[in-house]
mmCIF file of C-alpha atoms in Angstrom:
data_model
loop_
_atom_site.group_PDB
_atom_site.id
_atom_site.type_symbol
_atom_site.label_atom_id
_atom_site.label_comp_id
_atom_site.label_asym_id
_atom_site.label_seq_id
_atom_site.Cartn_x
_atom_site.Cartn_y
_atom_site.Cartn_z
ATOM 1 C CA UNK A 120 -28.983 40.324 29.024
ATOM 2 C CA UNK A 121 -26.843 37.678 30.772
ATOM 3 C CA UNK A 122 -29.457 35.023 30.010
ATOM 4 C CA UNK A 123 -29.386 35.894 26.292
ATOM 5 C CA UNK A 124 -25.582 35.821 26.250
ATOM 6 C CA UNK A 125 -25.543 32.433 27.974
ATOM 7 C CA UNK A 126 -28.110 30.988 25.525
ATOM 8 C CA UNK A 127 -26.127 32.341 22.576
ATOM 9 C CA UNK A 128 -22.943 30.768 23.891
ATOM 10 C CA UNK A 129 -24.659 27.394 24.349
ATOM 11 C CA UNK A 130 -26.129 27.554 20.820
ATOM 12 C CA UNK A 131 -22.719 28.331 19.297
ATOM 13 C CA UNK A 132 -21.077 25.512 21.280
ATOM 14 C CA UNK A 133 -23.680 23.022 20.048
ATOM 15 C CA UNK A 134 -23.126 24.093 16.424
ATOM 16 C CA UNK A 135 -19.348 23.734 16.750
ATOM 17 C CA UNK A 136 -19.603 20.273 18.291
ATOM 18 C CA UNK A 137 -21.942 19.193 15.468
ATOM 19 C CA UNK A 138 -19.541 20.525 12.847
ATOM 20 C CA UNK A 139 -16.557 18.786 14.450
ATOM 21 C CA UNK A 140 -18.437 15.480 14.586
ATOM 22 C CA UNK A 141 -19.306 15.761 10.890
ATOM 23 C CA UNK A 142 -15.716 16.562 9.878
ATOM 24 C CA UNK A 143 -14.048 13.762 11.828
ATOM 25 C CA UNK A 144 -11.172 11.814 10.400
ATOM 26 C CA UNK A 145 -11.600 8.105 9.802
ATOM 27 C CA UNK A 146 -9.664 4.954 9.006
ATOM 28 C CA UNK A 147 -9.772 3.774 5.395
ATOM 29 C CA UNK A 148 -8.890 0.233 4.352
ATOM 30 C CA UNK A 149 -8.754 -1.415 0.962
ATOM 31 C CA UNK A 150 -6.850 -3.405 -1.588
ATOM 32 C CA UNK A 151 -4.954 -2.456 -4.715
ATOM 33 C CA UNK A 152 -5.011 -4.846 -7.658
ATOM 34 C CA UNK A 153 -3.982 -4.722 -11.292
ATOM 35 C CA UNK A 154 -6.373 -5.130 -14.210
ATOM 36 C CA UNK A 155 -5.951 -8.943 -13.937
ATOM 37 C CA UNK A 156 -7.177 -8.826 -10.317
ATOM 38 C CA UNK A 157 -3.682 -9.653 -8.994
ATOM 39 C CA UNK A 158 -2.573 -7.795 -5.839
ATOM 40 C CA UNK A 159 -0.101 -4.947 -6.256
ATOM 41 C CA UNK A 160 2.406 -5.278 -3.411
ATOM 42 C CA UNK A 161 4.310 -2.109 -2.496
ATOM 43 C CA UNK A 162 1.954 0.386 -4.148
ATOM 44 C CA UNK A 163 1.943 3.812 -2.503
ATOM 45 C CA UNK A 164 -1.400 5.024 -1.144
ATOM 46 C CA UNK A 165 -1.551 8.668 -0.048
ATOM 47 C CA UNK A 166 -4.091 11.367 0.714
ATOM 48 C CA UNK A 167 -3.940 13.923 -2.089
ATOM 49 C CA UNK A 168 -2.436 17.200 -0.903
ATOM 50 C CA UNK A 169 -1.282 15.758 2.425
ATOM 51 C CA UNK A 170 2.226 14.325 2.477
ATOM 52 C CA UNK A 171 1.946 13.134 6.090
ATOM 53 C CA UNK A 172 -0.846 10.590 5.510
ATOM 54 C CA UNK A 173 0.274 7.646 3.414
ATOM 55 C CA UNK A 174 1.271 4.014 3.413
ATOM 56 C CA UNK A 175 2.140 1.176 1.072
ATOM 57 C CA UNK A 176 0.310 -2.034 0.317
ATOM 58 C CA UNK A 177 1.360 -5.359 1.809
ATOM 59 C CA UNK A 178 2.114 -8.540 -0.149
ATOM 60 C CA UNK A 179 -1.645 -9.123 -0.614
ATOM 61 C CA UNK A 180 -2.229 -5.583 -1.903
ATOM 62 C CA UNK A 181 -3.989 -4.524 1.336
ATOM 63 C CA UNK A 182 -3.548 -1.194 3.094
ATOM 64 C CA UNK A 183 -4.872 0.793 6.056
ATOM 65 C CA UNK A 184 -4.779 4.580 6.383
ATOM 66 C CA UNK A 185 -5.659 6.261 9.684
ATOM 67 C CA UNK A 186 -6.852 9.832 10.255
ATOM 68 C CA UNK A 187 -8.110 10.418 6.710
ATOM 69 C CA UNK A 188 -10.051 13.698 6.619
ATOM 70 C CA UNK A 189 -13.602 13.676 5.256
ATOM 71 C CA UNK A 190 -13.809 14.653 1.594
ATOM 72 C CA UNK A 191 -10.315 13.355 0.816
ATOM 73 C CA UNK A 192 -9.038 11.830 -2.407
ATOM 74 C CA UNK A 193 -6.664 8.870 -2.324
ATOM 75 C CA UNK A 194 -3.779 8.662 -4.801
ATOM 76 C CA UNK A 195 -2.460 5.215 -5.783
ATOM 77 C CA UNK A 196 0.965 5.006 -7.453
ATOM 78 C CA UNK A 197 3.327 2.236 -8.480
ATOM 79 C CA UNK A 198 6.298 2.174 -10.865
ATOM 80 C CA UNK A 199 5.210 1.105 -14.343
ATOM 81 C CA UNK A 200 1.522 1.764 -13.683
ATOM 82 C CA UNK A 201 -0.799 4.699 -14.274
ATOM 83 C CA UNK A 202 -1.554 6.798 -11.198
ATOM 84 C CA UNK A 203 -5.126 6.452 -9.977
ATOM 85 C CA UNK A 204 -7.110 8.928 -7.864
ATOM 86 C CA UNK A 205 -10.300 7.936 -6.035
ATOM 87 C CA UNK A 206 -12.570 10.101 -3.881
ATOM 88 C CA UNK A 207 -13.217 8.618 -0.442
ATOM 89 C CA UNK A 208 -16.702 10.080 -0.061
ATOM 90 C CA UNK A 209 -18.460 8.429 2.878
ATOM 91 C CA UNK A 210 -16.805 5.028 2.348
ATOM 92 C CA UNK A 211 -14.562 3.286 4.840
ATOM 93 C CA UNK A 212 -13.159 0.892 2.205
ATOM 94 C CA UNK A 213 -11.624 2.123 -1.060
ATOM 95 C CA UNK A 214 -10.266 -0.407 -3.554
ATOM 96 C CA UNK A 215 -7.939 0.643 -6.356
ATOM 97 C CA UNK A 216 -7.449 -1.085 -9.692
ATOM 98 C CA UNK A 217 -4.297 0.008 -11.491
ATOM 99 C CA UNK A 218 -3.380 -0.448 -15.148
ATOM 100 C CA UNK A 219 0.098 -0.944 -16.553
ATOM 101 C CA UNK A 220 1.377 2.087 -18.433
ATOM 102 C CA UNK A 221 3.202 1.306 -21.700
ATOM 103 C CA UNK A 222 5.010 4.669 -21.488
ATOM 104 C CA UNK A 223 6.189 4.023 -17.934
ATOM 105 C CA UNK A 224 7.320 0.497 -18.800
ATOM 106 C CA UNK A 225 9.356 1.824 -21.754
ATOM 107 C CA UNK A 226 11.054 4.364 -19.495
ATOM 108 C CA UNK A 227 12.014 1.607 -17.065
ATOM 109 C CA UNK A 228 13.691 -0.417 -19.834
#
């Protein structure tokens, strides 16, 4: 009986370790540009549904996000532009292309 219990415990431990390895967080990098391929400096990049993982783009439109859970969706926002959502999937680089929003631009003026 003890041998069976020990084997069961080992099998469960192996399954849990495999699941944790599959669900690991990763670092995502990328760039955010507008429809003219110009960098969008200062755009917000966040993990959808998680307010603690986010950053903004640098002057070249580049960003880096650490500890992004597998299966996440990134949300790109910037004043005067339409919000964009992109699934990360199994990528380590996600590039956003944002379009100017006529409605948002009118509200700013």
